[in-house]
GROMACS .gro file of N, CA and C in nm:
model
  468
    1MET      N    1   0.099  -0.108  -0.011
    1MET     CA    2  -0.003  -0.007   0.011
    1MET      C    3   0.094   0.122   0.008
    2ILE      N    4   0.060   0.214  -0.076
    2ILE     CA    5   0.114   0.348  -0.080
    2ILE      C    6   0.082   0.413   0.022
    3LYS      N    7   0.193   0.520   0.088
    3LYS     CA    8   0.149   0.619   0.188
    3LYS      C    9   0.246   0.735   0.156
    4PHE      N   10   0.192   0.841   0.165
    4PHE     CA   11   0.233   0.968   0.188
    4PHE      C   12   0.328   0.983   0.285
    5GLY      N   13   0.445   1.042   0.267
    5GLY     CA   14   0.582   1.064   0.336
    5GLY      C   15   0.654   0.929   0.360
    6ASN      N   16   0.629   0.838   0.304
    6ASN     CA   17   0.725   0.729   0.346
    6ASN      C   18   0.805   0.709   0.194
    7GLU      N   19   0.905   0.625   0.198
    7GLU     CA   20   0.985   0.608   0.103
    7GLU      C   21   0.927   0.524  -0.028
    8ASN      N   22   0.830   0.439  -0.001
    8ASN     CA   23   0.786   0.347  -0.096
    8ASN      C   24   0.894   0.276  -0.140
    9ASP      N   25   0.976   0.185  -0.079
    9ASP     CA   26   1.094   0.155  -0.133
    9ASP      C   27   1.075   0.037  -0.256
   10ASP      N   28   0.961  -0.009  -0.246
   10ASP     CA   29   0.942  -0.107  -0.353
   10ASP      C   30   0.912  -0.043  -0.482
   11MET      N   31   0.906   0.098  -0.502
   11MET     CA   32   0.879   0.162  -0.625
   11MET      C   33   0.999   0.218  -0.655
   12ASN      N   34   1.048   0.172  -0.787
   12ASN     CA   35   1.178   0.217  -0.866
   12ASN      C   36   1.156   0.358  -0.967
   13SER      N   37   1.028   0.361  -0.976
   13SER     CA   38   1.003   0.463  -1.082
   13SER      C   39   0.875   0.535  -1.028
   14ALA      N   40   0.852   0.659  -1.083
   14ALA     CA   41   0.699   0.720  -1.057
   14ALA      C   42   0.607   0.664  -1.098
   15PRO      N   43   0.487   0.676  -1.044
   15PRO     CA   44   0.383   0.634  -1.096
   15PRO      C   45   0.326   0.701  -1.225
   16PHE      N   46   0.214   0.655  -1.280
   16PHE     CA   47   0.160   0.749  -1.389
   16PHE      C   48   0.014   0.761  -1.325
   17LEU      N   49  -0.005   0.914  -1.380
   17LEU     CA   50  -0.131   0.984  -1.344
   17LEU      C   51  -0.240   0.911  -1.470
   18VAL      N   52  -0.347   0.846  -1.412
   18VAL     CA   53  -0.449   0.769  -1.495
   18VAL      C   54  -0.548   0.880  -1.529
   19LYS      N   55  -0.601   0.952  -1.421
   19LYS     CA   56  -0.720   1.013  -1.441
   19LYS      C   57  -0.729   1.115  -1.311
   20THR      N   58  -0.790   1.239  -1.324
   20THR     CA   59  -0.820   1.310  -1.198
   20THR      C   60  -0.957   1.350  -1.210
   21ILE      N   61  -1.021   1.338  -1.076
   21ILE     CA   62  -1.188   1.358  -1.095
   21ILE      C   63  -1.229   1.463  -1.016
   22GLU      N   64  -1.306   1.537  -1.034
   22GLU     CA   65  -1.328   1.646  -0.959
   22GLU      C   66  -1.478   1.623  -0.900
   23GLU      N   67  -1.510   1.603  -0.778
   23GLU     CA   68  -1.627   1.545  -0.739
   23GLU      C   69  -1.720   1.675  -0.705
   24ILE      N   70  -1.842   1.671  -0.691
   24ILE     CA   71  -1.939   1.775  -0.682
   24ILE      C   72  -1.925   1.841  -0.536
   25ASP      N   73  -1.897   1.755  -0.415
   25ASP     CA   74  -1.884   1.813  -0.306
   25ASP      C   75  -1.757   1.846  -0.273
   26ASN      N   76  -1.686   1.936  -0.333
   26ASN     CA   77  -1.524   1.973  -0.278
   26ASN      C   78  -1.435   1.847  -0.262
   27GLU      N   79  -1.452   1.747  -0.343
   27GLU     CA   80  -1.343   1.632  -0.328
   27GLU      C   81  -1.277   1.625  -0.464
   28VAL      N   82  -1.153   1.575  -0.453
   28VAL     CA   83  -1.083   1.563  -0.571
   28VAL      C   84  -1.022   1.404  -0.563
   29LYS      N   85  -1.024   1.315  -0.652
   29LYS     CA   86  -0.963   1.209  -0.665
   29LYS      C   87  -0.867   1.203  -0.790
   30PHE      N   88  -0.762   1.143  -0.736
   30PHE     CA   89  -0.636   1.115  -0.834
   30PHE      C   90  -0.626   0.962  -0.858
   31ILE      N   91  -0.632   0.922  -0.975
   31ILE     CA   92  -0.628   0.773  -0.988
   31ILE      C   93  -0.451   0.752  -1.057
   32VAL      N   94  -0.407   0.693  -0.970
   32VAL     CA   95  -0.253   0.638  -1.022
   32VAL      C   96  -0.236   0.491  -1.056
   33ALA      N   97  -0.130   0.472  -1.123
   33ALA     CA   98  -0.098   0.354  -1.149
   33ALA      C   99   0.030   0.337  -1.135
   34LEU      N  100   0.105   0.241  -1.047
   34LEU     CA  101   0.230   0.248  -1.031
   34LEU      C  102   0.302   0.159  -1.158
   35SER      N  103   0.422   0.194  -1.172
   35SER     CA  104   0.483   0.190  -1.298
   35SER      C  105   0.541   0.011  -1.295
   36LYS      N  106   0.566  -0.025  -1.395
   36LYS     CA  107   0.630  -0.175  -1.412
   36LYS      C  108   0.722  -0.156  -1.531
   37LYS      N  109   0.821  -0.245  -1.502
   37LYS     CA  110   0.925  -0.261  -1.629
   37LYS      C  111   0.879  -0.342  -1.728
   38GLY      N  112   0.897  -0.319  -1.871
   38GLY     CA  113   0.882  -0.378  -1.975
   38GLY      C  114   0.993  -0.464  -1.999
   39LYS      N  115   1.009  -0.543  -2.126
   39LYS     CA  116   1.130  -0.604  -2.143
   39LYS      C  117   1.230  -0.523  -2.214
   40GLN      N  118   1.373  -0.537  -2.207
   40GLN     CA  119   1.470  -0.465  -2.250
   40GLN      C  120   1.482  -0.502  -2.406
   41ASP      N  121   1.465  -0.382  -2.497
   41ASP     CA  122   1.464  -0.416  -2.638
   41ASP      C  123   1.466  -0.258  -2.710
   42CYS      N  124   1.560  -0.259  -2.829
   42CYS     CA  125   1.571  -0.153  -2.880
   42CYS      C  126   1.551  -0.189  -3.038
   43ASP      N  127   1.471  -0.095  -3.081
   43ASP     CA  128   1.440  -0.102  -3.211
   43ASP      C  129   1.502  -0.015  -3.330
   44ILE      N  130   1.617   0.057  -3.257
   44ILE     CA  131   1.698   0.154  -3.350
   44ILE      C  132   1.789   0.062  -3.431
   45ASN      N  133   1.817   0.094  -3.560
   45ASN     CA  134   1.898   0.037  -3.648
   45ASN      C  135   2.021   0.115  -3.613
   46GLU      N  136   2.116   0.008  -3.583
   46GLU     CA  137   2.243   0.050  -3.544
   46GLU      C  138   2.332   0.113  -3.644
   47GLU      N  139   2.307   0.062  -3.772
   47GLU     CA  140   2.379   0.111  -3.878
   47GLU      C  141   2.335   0.264  -3.920
   48THR      N  142   2.232   0.315  -3.878
   48THR     CA  143   2.171   0.438  -3.881
   48THR      C  144   2.230   0.539  -3.775
   49ASN      N  145   2.205   0.476  -3.664
   49ASN     CA  146   2.263   0.576  -3.555
   49ASN      C  147   2.301   0.479  -3.414
   50SER      N  148   2.436   0.421  -3.459
   50SER     CA  149   2.485   0.357  -3.361
   50SER      C  150   2.488   0.400  -3.220
   51ALA      N  151   2.542   0.520  -3.197
   51ALA     CA  152   2.553   0.590  -3.059
   51ALA      C  153   2.424   0.567  -3.004
   52LEU      N  154   2.301   0.607  -3.049
   52LEU     CA  155   2.190   0.581  -2.993
   52LEU      C  156   2.147   0.458  -2.966
   53GLY      N  157   2.171   0.349  -3.064
   53GLY     CA  158   2.161   0.205  -3.028
   53GLY      C  159   2.205   0.175  -2.940
   54LYS      N  160   2.349   0.204  -2.887
   54LYS     CA  161   2.399   0.149  -2.777
   54LYS      C  162   2.340   0.210  -2.655
   55ILE      N  163   2.292   0.335  -2.657
   55ILE     CA  164   2.242   0.378  -2.535
   55ILE      C  165   2.115   0.291  -2.495
   56LEU      N  166   2.042   0.318  -2.610
   56LEU     CA  167   1.885   0.247  -2.592
   56LEU      C  168   1.894   0.081  -2.570
   57SER      N  169   2.006   0.038  -2.606
   57SER     CA  170   2.021  -0.096  -2.591
   57SER      C  171   2.018  -0.152  -2.425
   58LYS      N  172   2.064  -0.046  -2.338
   58LYS     CA  173   2.040  -0.080  -2.174
   58LYS      C  174   1.926  -0.026  -2.128
   59CYS      N  175   1.856   0.048  -2.203
   59CYS     CA  176   1.731   0.100  -2.141
   59CYS      C  177   1.609  -0.007  -2.140
   60VAL      N  178   1.509   0.020  -2.019
   60VAL     CA  179   1.403  -0.060  -2.032
   60VAL      C  180   1.276   0.029  -2.013
   61PRO      N  181   1.175  -0.001  -2.100
   61PRO     CA  182   1.055   0.089  -2.106
   61PRO      C  183   0.978   0.077  -1.965
   62ILE      N  184   0.902   0.160  -1.913
   62ILE     CA  185   0.813   0.146  -1.823
   62ILE      C  186   0.687   0.185  -1.849
   63TYR      N  187   0.586   0.124  -1.805
   63TYR     CA  188   0.451   0.110  -1.832
   63TYR      C  189   0.357   0.147  -1.691
   64PRO      N  190   0.232   0.187  -1.722
   64PRO     CA  191   0.150   0.166  -1.594
   64PRO      C  192   0.102   0.007  -1.581
   65ASP      N  193   0.124  -0.026  -1.443
   65ASP     CA  194   0.104  -0.128  -1.403
   65ASP      C  195  -0.049  -0.147  -1.374
   66GLU      N  196  -0.140  -0.224  -1.462
   66GLU     CA  197  -0.277  -0.211  -1.439
   66GLU      C  198  -0.314  -0.316  -1.295
   67ASP      N  199  -0.249  -0.380  -1.267
   67ASP     CA  200  -0.252  -0.447  -1.159
   67ASP      C  201  -0.216  -0.365  -1.019
   68ASN      N  202  -0.168  -0.267  -1.017
   68ASN     CA  203  -0.157  -0.192  -0.904
   68ASN      C  204  -0.198  -0.020  -0.939
   69VAL      N  205  -0.309  -0.012  -0.928
   69VAL     CA  206  -0.375   0.125  -0.958
   69VAL      C  207  -0.451   0.143  -0.819
   70TYR      N  208  -0.445   0.273  -0.771
   70TYR     CA  209  -0.491   0.335  -0.658
   70TYR      C  210  -0.567   0.461  -0.703
   71GLU      N  211  -0.664   0.477  -0.603
   71GLU     CA  212  -0.755   0.606  -0.573
   71GLU      C  213  -0.701   0.701  -0.484
   72ILE      N  214  -0.671   0.806  -0.475
   72ILE     CA  215  -0.636   0.875  -0.383
   72ILE      C  216  -0.723   1.002  -0.380
   73LEU      N  217  -0.799   1.004  -0.248
   73LEU     CA  218  -0.915   1.099  -0.253
   73LEU      C  219  -0.900   1.182  -0.131
   74PHE      N  220  -0.900   1.332  -0.167
   74PHE     CA  221  -0.878   1.408  -0.089
   74PHE      C  222  -1.034   1.492  -0.068
   75ASP      N  223  -1.081   1.479   0.060
   75ASP     CA  224  -1.195   1.527   0.081
   75ASP      C  225  -1.188   1.687   0.130
   76ASN      N  226  -1.264   1.764   0.102
   76ASN     CA  227  -1.261   1.917   0.151
   76ASN      C  228  -1.112   1.972   0.090
   77TYR      N  229  -1.045   1.925  -0.023
   77TYR     CA  230  -0.923   2.003  -0.033
   77TYR      C  231  -0.942   2.140  -0.056
   78ILE      N  232  -0.838   2.208  -0.026
   78ILE     CA  233  -0.834   2.352  -0.025
   78ILE      C  234  -0.798   2.408  -0.161
   79PHE      N  235  -0.682   2.348  -0.223
   79PHE     CA  236  -0.633   2.389  -0.361
   79PHE      C  237  -0.561   2.273  -0.419
   80HIS      N  238  -0.552   2.267  -0.533
   80HIS     CA  239  -0.473   2.162  -0.622
   80HIS      C  240  -0.441   2.220  -0.768
   81ILE      N  241  -0.310   2.185  -0.795
   81ILE     CA  242  -0.273   2.228  -0.942
   81ILE      C  243  -0.188   2.097  -0.964
   82THR      N  244  -0.201   2.064  -1.106
   82THR     CA  245  -0.136   1.983  -1.180
   82THR      C  246  -0.029   2.040  -1.276
   83ARG      N  247   0.121   2.008  -1.281
   83ARG     CA  248   0.203   2.081  -1.358
   83ARG      C  249   0.270   1.970  -1.452
   84ASN      N  250   0.329   2.003  -1.572
   84ASN     CA  251   0.368   1.925  -1.663
   84ASN      C  252   0.520   1.926  -1.596
   85GLU      N  253   0.556   1.808  -1.577
   85GLU     CA  254   0.708   1.777  -1.492
   85GLU      C  255   0.814   1.814  -1.573
   86SER      N  256   0.796   1.856  -1.693
   86SER     CA  257   0.912   1.869  -1.783
   86SER      C  258   0.948   2.010  -1.744
   87TYR      N  259   0.853   2.096  -1.695
   87TYR     CA  260   0.897   2.245  -1.652
   87TYR      C  261   0.914   2.251  -1.509
   88THR      N  262   0.927   2.150  -1.428
   88THR     CA  263   0.926   2.199  -1.305
   88THR      C  264   1.094   2.183  -1.264
   89VAL      N  265   1.127   2.248  -1.136
   89VAL     CA  266   1.270   2.224  -1.113
   89VAL      C  267   1.264   2.198  -0.963
   90TRP      N  268   1.385   2.148  -0.917
   90TRP     CA  269   1.420   2.123  -0.791
   90TRP      C  270   1.446   2.214  -0.704
   91ASP      N  271   1.396   2.237  -0.594
   91ASP     CA  272   1.397   2.356  -0.501
   91ASP      C  273   1.465   2.317  -0.364
   92ASN      N  274   1.572   2.361  -0.343
   92ASN     CA  275   1.632   2.298  -0.200
   92ASN      C  276   1.575   2.382  -0.093
   93TYR      N  277   1.504   2.488  -0.119
   93TYR     CA  278   1.432   2.585  -0.015
   93TYR      C  279   1.338   2.454   0.065
   94GLU      N  280   1.268   2.403  -0.036
   94GLU     CA  281   1.145   2.291   0.021
   94GLU      C  282   1.205   2.185   0.115
   95ILE      N  283   1.125   2.138   0.215
   95ILE     CA  284   1.173   2.031   0.303
   95ILE      C  285   1.041   1.939   0.290
   96GLN      N  286   1.088   1.817   0.229
   96GLN     CA  287   0.971   1.717   0.219
   96GLN      C  288   1.038   1.564   0.256
   97LYS      N  289   0.905   1.503   0.268
   97LYS     CA  290   0.937   1.359   0.328
   97LYS      C  291   0.877   1.271   0.244
   98GLY      N  292   0.935   1.157   0.189
   98GLY     CA  293   0.885   1.045   0.074
   98GLY      C  294   0.934   1.059  -0.053
   99LYS      N  295   0.887   0.963  -0.117
   99LYS     CA  296   0.919   0.948  -0.248
   99LYS      C  297   0.813   0.903  -0.356
  100TYR      N  298   0.786   1.009  -0.425
  100TYR     CA  299   0.655   1.020  -0.519
  100TYR      C  300   0.534   1.031  -0.456
  101PHE      N  301   0.524   1.009  -0.326
  101PHE     CA  302   0.399   1.061  -0.255
  101PHE      C  303   0.444   1.137  -0.119
  102ILE      N  304   0.447   1.244  -0.143
  102ILE     CA  305   0.529   1.358  -0.054
  102ILE      C  306   0.459   1.449   0.039
  103ILE      N  307   0.501   1.452   0.143
  103ILE     CA  308   0.453   1.553   0.234
  103ILE      C  309   0.554   1.665   0.286
  104PHE      N  310   0.512   1.773   0.237
  104PHE     CA  311   0.592   1.872   0.264
  104PHE      C  312   0.585   1.938   0.389
  105GLU      N  313   0.699   1.976   0.470
  105GLU     CA  314   0.731   2.045   0.611
  105GLU      C  315   0.712   2.189   0.585
  106LYS      N  316   0.773   2.206   0.433
  106LYS     CA  317   0.813   2.348   0.398
  106LYS      C  318   0.821   2.381   0.267
  107SER      N  319   0.747   2.451   0.192
  107SER     CA  320   0.733   2.474   0.034
  107SER      C  321   0.699   2.618  -0.008
  108ARG      N  322   0.725   2.652  -0.108
  108ARG     CA  323   0.697   2.776  -0.157
  108ARG      C  324   0.527   2.799  -0.190
  109LEU      N  325   0.494   2.664  -0.215
  109LEU     CA  326   0.318   2.683  -0.213
  109LEU      C  327   0.257   2.710  -0.089
  110LEU      N  328   0.327   2.634   0.021
  110LEU     CA  329   0.252   2.670   0.177
  110LEU      C  330   0.297   2.820   0.190
  111ASP      N  331   0.424   2.873   0.156
  111ASP     CA  332   0.430   3.014   0.176
  111ASP      C  333   0.328   3.112   0.128
  112TYR      N  334   0.304   3.068  -0.009
  112TYR     CA  335   0.205   3.138  -0.083
  112TYR      C  336   0.063   3.137  -0.028
  113MET      N  337   0.017   3.032   0.013
  113MET     CA  338  -0.130   3.002   0.054
  113MET      C  339  -0.193   3.110   0.132
  114PRO      N  340  -0.135   3.211   0.231
  114PRO     CA  341  -0.226   3.288   0.303
  114PRO      C  342  -0.234   3.427   0.213
  115GLN      N  343  -0.181   3.417   0.078
  115GLN     CA  344  -0.211   3.529  -0.017
  115GLN      C  345  -0.343   3.488  -0.100
  116ILE      N  346  -0.384   3.358  -0.109
  116ILE     CA  347  -0.494   3.310  -0.187
  116ILE      C  348  -0.577   3.239  -0.132
  117VAL      N  349  -0.590   3.223   0.013
  117VAL     CA  350  -0.675   3.163   0.085
  117VAL      C  351  -0.702   3.227   0.224
  118GLU      N  352  -0.798   3.239   0.276
  118GLU     CA  353  -0.837   3.287   0.399
  118GLU      C  354  -0.778   3.185   0.499
  119LYS      N  355  -0.692   3.207   0.578
  119LYS     CA  356  -0.634   3.117   0.653
  119LYS      C  357  -0.713   3.088   0.782
  120GLU      N  358  -0.790   3.185   0.832
  120GLU     CA  359  -0.883   3.169   0.961
  120GLU      C  360  -1.000   3.073   0.909
  121ILE      N  361  -1.055   3.093   0.793
  121ILE     CA  362  -1.154   2.994   0.751
  121ILE      C  363  -1.109   2.849   0.751
  122VAL      N  364  -0.977   2.826   0.714
  122VAL     CA  365  -0.908   2.698   0.701
  122VAL      C  366  -0.904   2.642   0.843
  123LYS      N  367  -0.854   2.732   0.966
  123LYS     CA  368  -0.834   2.669   1.109
  123LYS      C  369  -0.976   2.651   1.184
  124ALA      N  370  -1.076   2.714   1.098
  124ALA     CA  371  -1.207   2.700   1.187
  124ALA      C  372  -1.269   2.533   1.139
  125TYR      N  373  -1.221   2.519   1.029
  125TYR     CA  374  -1.255   2.372   0.979
  125TYR      C  375  -1.151   2.259   1.039
  126ASN      N  376  -1.011   2.300   1.053
  126ASN     CA  377  -0.937   2.207   1.112
  126ASN      C  378  -0.842   2.295   1.166
  127SER      N  379  -0.782   2.236   1.304
  127SER     CA  380  -0.710   2.337   1.402
  127SER      C  381  -0.565   2.304   1.350
  128ASP      N  382  -0.520   2.216   1.275
  128ASP     CA  383  -0.402   2.194   1.219
  128ASP      C  384  -0.387   2.267   1.117
  129GLY      N  385  -0.482   2.346   1.064
  129GLY     CA  386  -0.461   2.411   0.930
  129GLY      C  387  -0.436   2.337   0.822
  130TRP      N  388  -0.359   2.349   0.750
  130TRP     CA  389  -0.346   2.277   0.604
  130TRP      C  390  -0.207   2.206   0.573
  131LYS      N  391  -0.201   2.112   0.484
  131LYS     CA  392  -0.062   2.044   0.480
  131LYS      C  393  -0.063   2.029   0.328
  132HIS      N  394   0.061   2.030   0.274
  132HIS     CA  395   0.088   2.019   0.121
  132HIS      C  396   0.135   1.872   0.117
  133TYR      N  397   0.058   1.830  -0.002
  133TYR     CA  398   0.083   1.675  -0.043
  133TYR      C  399   0.116   1.694  -0.188
  134GLY      N  400   0.231   1.611  -0.237
  134GLY     CA  401   0.275   1.600  -0.368
  134GLY      C  402   0.268   1.455  -0.421
  135ILE      N  403   0.238   1.460  -0.535
  135ILE     CA  404   0.238   1.328  -0.620
  135ILE      C  405   0.313   1.354  -0.722
  136TYR      N  406   0.437   1.291  -0.742
  136TYR     CA  407   0.526   1.293  -0.837
  136TYR      C  408   0.529   1.181  -0.957
  137CYS      N  409   0.440   1.213  -1.056
  137CYS     CA  410   0.419   1.088  -1.152
  137CYS      C  411   0.513   1.121  -1.267
  138GLN      N  412   0.516   1.031  -1.358
  138GLN     CA  413   0.607   1.027  -1.500
  138GLN      C  414   0.582   1.139  -1.546
  139ASN      N  415   0.466   1.212  -1.590
  139ASN     CA  416   0.438   1.299  -1.671
  139ASN      C  417   0.390   1.431  -1.620
  140HIS      N  418   0.359   1.422  -1.463
  140HIS     CA  419   0.303   1.518  -1.409
  140HIS      C  420   0.333   1.537  -1.250
  141ILE      N  421   0.345   1.683  -1.223
  141ILE     CA  422   0.360   1.698  -1.054
  141ILE      C  423   0.221   1.723  -1.028
  142ILE      N  424   0.154   1.667  -0.918
  142ILE     CA  425   0.038   1.693  -0.891
  142ILE      C  426   0.061   1.759  -0.694
  143ASP      N  427   0.025   1.876  -0.686
  143ASP     CA  428   0.034   1.956  -0.551
  143ASP      C  429  -0.103   1.972  -0.496
  144VAL      N  430  -0.119   1.926  -0.369
  144VAL     CA  431  -0.243   1.954  -0.320
  144VAL      C  432  -0.251   2.009  -0.177
  145ILE      N  433  -0.320   2.097  -0.152
  145ILE     CA  434  -0.303   2.169  -0.028
  145ILE      C  435  -0.451   2.123   0.050
  146ALA      N  436  -0.452   2.045   0.171
  146ALA     CA  437  -0.561   1.992   0.225
  146ALA      C  438  -0.546   2.020   0.373
  147SER      N  439  -0.666   2.008   0.434
  147SER     CA  440  -0.656   2.016   0.594
  147SER      C  441  -0.662   1.858   0.655
  148GLU      N  442  -0.681   1.771   0.566
  148GLU     CA  443  -0.694   1.644   0.610
  148GLU      C  444  -0.598   1.525   0.519
  149GLU      N  445  -0.564   1.435   0.561
  149GLU     CA  446  -0.489   1.307   0.504
  149GLU      C  447  -0.590   1.246   0.398
  150PRO      N  448  -0.529   1.228   0.284
  150PRO     CA  449  -0.607   1.177   0.171
  150PRO      C  450  -0.659   1.033   0.221
  151LYS      N  451  -0.761   0.970   0.157
  151LYS     CA  452  -0.788   0.842   0.193
  151LYS      C  453  -0.718   0.768   0.046
  152ILE      N  454  -0.669   0.647   0.058
  152ILE     CA  455  -0.614   0.563  -0.029
  152ILE      C  456  -0.660   0.429  -0.054
  153ARG      N  457  -0.697   0.376  -0.160
  153ARG     CA  458  -0.747   0.242  -0.164
  153ARG      C  459  -0.717   0.209  -0.301
  154LYS      N  460  -0.680   0.053  -0.285
  154LYS     CA  461  -0.647  -0.006  -0.417
  154LYS      C  462  -0.759  -0.043  -0.487
  155CYS      N  463  -0.758   0.004  -0.626
  155CYS     CA  464  -0.869  -0.033  -0.709
  155CYS      C  465  -0.892  -0.149  -0.780
  156ASN      N  466  -0.781  -0.249  -0.757
  156ASN     CA  467  -0.793  -0.365  -0.802
  156ASN      C  468  -0.847  -0.502  -0.725
   0.00000   0.00000   0.00000
């Protein structure tokens, strides 16, 4: 079972985002598939591009694992954003725990939240305030600010 803030040591590569579902009652669900390795194979003609063929001959494709699909449900989320992972940068300012399913102790998004959300309203619903969760996928980076931990269930 995946868990936010853990290293999830059995995962060698980032999961795949399958679907995002916005529910009517301020819930958001993310359906993610863990990754699995395909077989080592290279279709590059070495005569055409021998350097590329040598590099790719050692590569293994990664696919969504249809037997390991999870639903991550955030009840009463405050804010969420999905970014193209190609345009993100690592920020040493941020303090985080976990691998692929992250909990931030310090982040630029947490710093920015008082400028876009009424903090006292959030505290009225939850005395702990908000937390920043990250889902780092193959092609997407998902950030969620929520006052409660997500509910995670395996779909298969």
